[in-house]
Short mmCIF file of C-alpha atoms in Angstrom, two decimals:
data_model
loop_
_atom_site.label_atom_id
_atom_site.label_comp_id
_atom_site.label_asym_id
_atom_site.label_seq_id
_atom_site.Cartn_x
_atom_site.Cartn_y
_atom_site.Cartn_z
CA MET A 264 0.00 0.00 0.00
CA THR A 265 1.34 3.44 -0.91
CA ASP A 266 0.91 6.76 0.85
CA ASN A 267 -1.52 8.67 -1.36
CA PHE A 268 -2.12 11.61 0.94
CA LEU A 269 -3.68 14.90 -0.01
CA GLN A 270 -2.12 17.98 1.57
CA LEU A 271 -4.10 21.19 2.03
CA THR A 272 -3.48 24.43 3.91
CA GLY A 273 -6.15 26.73 5.23
CA ILE A 274 -7.68 28.78 8.01
CA VAL A 275 -9.84 27.09 10.66
CA THR A 276 -13.30 28.62 10.12
CA GLU A 277 -14.90 27.81 13.50
CA SER A 278 -14.04 26.25 16.83
CA PRO A 279 -13.32 22.51 16.40
CA ILE A 280 -15.91 20.08 17.80
CA HIS A 281 -14.51 17.36 20.07
CA LYS A 282 -16.53 14.26 20.90
CA SER A 283 -15.94 10.77 22.28
CA SER A 284 -17.62 7.71 20.84
CA PRO A 285 -19.44 5.25 23.14
CA SER A 286 -16.33 3.05 22.91
CA GLY A 287 -14.16 5.93 24.15
CA ILE A 288 -12.49 6.93 20.87
CA GLU A 289 -11.84 10.67 20.58
CA HIS A 290 -13.05 12.51 17.44
CA CYS A 291 -12.41 16.06 16.29
CA ASN A 292 -14.27 17.80 13.45
CA LEU A 293 -13.50 21.18 11.94
CA THR A 294 -13.61 23.05 8.63
CA ILE A 295 -10.84 24.96 6.90
CA GLU A 296 -11.03 27.61 4.21
CA HIS A 297 -8.33 27.09 1.57
CA ARG A 298 -7.25 29.87 -0.82
CA SER A 299 -4.39 29.73 -3.30
CA VAL A 300 -3.36 30.63 -6.83
CA GLN A 301 -2.83 27.63 -9.10
CA GLU A 302 -1.73 27.39 -12.71
CA GLU A 303 -4.19 26.01 -15.25
CA ALA A 304 -3.60 26.04 -19.02
CA GLY A 305 -0.60 28.28 -18.43
CA LEU A 306 -2.65 30.94 -16.63
CA PRO A 307 -3.07 31.75 -12.93
CA ARG A 308 -6.34 30.68 -11.37
CA ASN A 309 -7.66 31.54 -7.93
CA ALA A 310 -8.61 28.37 -6.04
CA MET A 311 -10.89 28.43 -2.99
CA CYS A 312 -12.81 25.80 -1.07
CA TYR A 313 -14.17 24.93 2.34
CA MET A 314 -13.01 21.47 3.40
CA PRO A 315 -14.45 19.55 6.34
CA ILE A 316 -11.69 17.83 8.35
CA ALA A 317 -12.18 14.76 10.57
CA THR A 318 -9.67 13.20 12.97
CA SER A 319 -10.01 10.22 15.28
CA GLY A 320 -8.00 8.47 17.95
CA PRO A 321 -4.66 9.77 19.25
CA LEU A 322 -4.48 12.70 16.80
CA ALA A 323 -7.91 13.95 17.90
CA SER A 324 -6.81 13.68 21.55
CA GLN A 325 -3.59 15.61 20.84
CA LEU A 326 -5.53 18.42 19.14
CA LYS A 327 -7.84 19.09 22.07
CA ASN A 328 -7.41 22.74 23.14
CA LYS A 329 -4.69 23.28 20.48
CA LEU A 330 -6.77 24.34 17.45
CA SER A 331 -8.91 27.45 17.33
CA LYS A 332 -10.85 29.59 14.89
CA GLY A 333 -8.58 31.70 12.67
CA MET A 334 -5.53 29.43 13.03
CA LYS A 335 -3.62 28.59 9.81
CA ILE A 336 -2.90 24.87 9.50
CA LYS A 337 -1.50 22.31 7.07
CA VAL A 338 -3.46 19.04 6.89
CA SER A 339 -2.42 15.73 5.30
CA GLY A 340 -4.74 12.77 4.92
CA PHE A 341 -7.19 11.03 2.64
CA ILE A 342 -10.55 12.09 1.24
CA THR A 343 -13.69 10.03 1.59
CA TYR A 344 -17.37 10.57 0.86
CA HIS A 345 -19.79 11.07 3.76
CA GLN A 346 -23.55 10.89 3.29
CA SER A 347 -25.94 12.41 5.82
CA LYS A 348 -29.24 10.91 6.96
CA SER A 349 -30.96 13.26 4.52
CA ASN A 350 -28.87 11.79 1.64
CA LEU A 351 -26.75 14.92 1.23
CA GLY A 352 -23.18 13.97 0.39
CA LYS A 353 -19.88 15.73 0.92
CA LEU A 354 -16.18 15.03 0.69
CA VAL A 355 -14.31 14.98 4.01
CA LEU A 356 -10.55 15.07 4.51
CA HIS A 357 -9.61 12.50 7.18
CA ALA A 358 -6.48 13.97 8.71
CA GLN A 359 -3.47 11.81 9.45
CA TYR A 360 -1.30 14.86 10.24
CA ILE A 361 -2.08 18.46 11.24
CA GLU A 362 0.47 21.21 11.77
CA GLN A 363 0.07 24.88 12.66
CA ILE A 364 1.80 27.15 10.12
#
């Protein structure tokens, strides 16, 4: 298996939500706003998105009281599709690494 991680930088848009599952596993959910200038067809293009971030286990525990709204972070992980009970779907970046920048 290879490491096919996505890396994204952004600003934390709201206070992270920390929860524990019934089995005691820590979870942390937050959203970042990413803005950058990318090259497409030889021309600069402004790129912007809001990306939900999910962490679980030891990383979520380590982040408790360390992330806050307005903080700039770099996140590495994998993207997966989450579907709500109302059948609305979204992509979520499951963080394997988070660093303040």
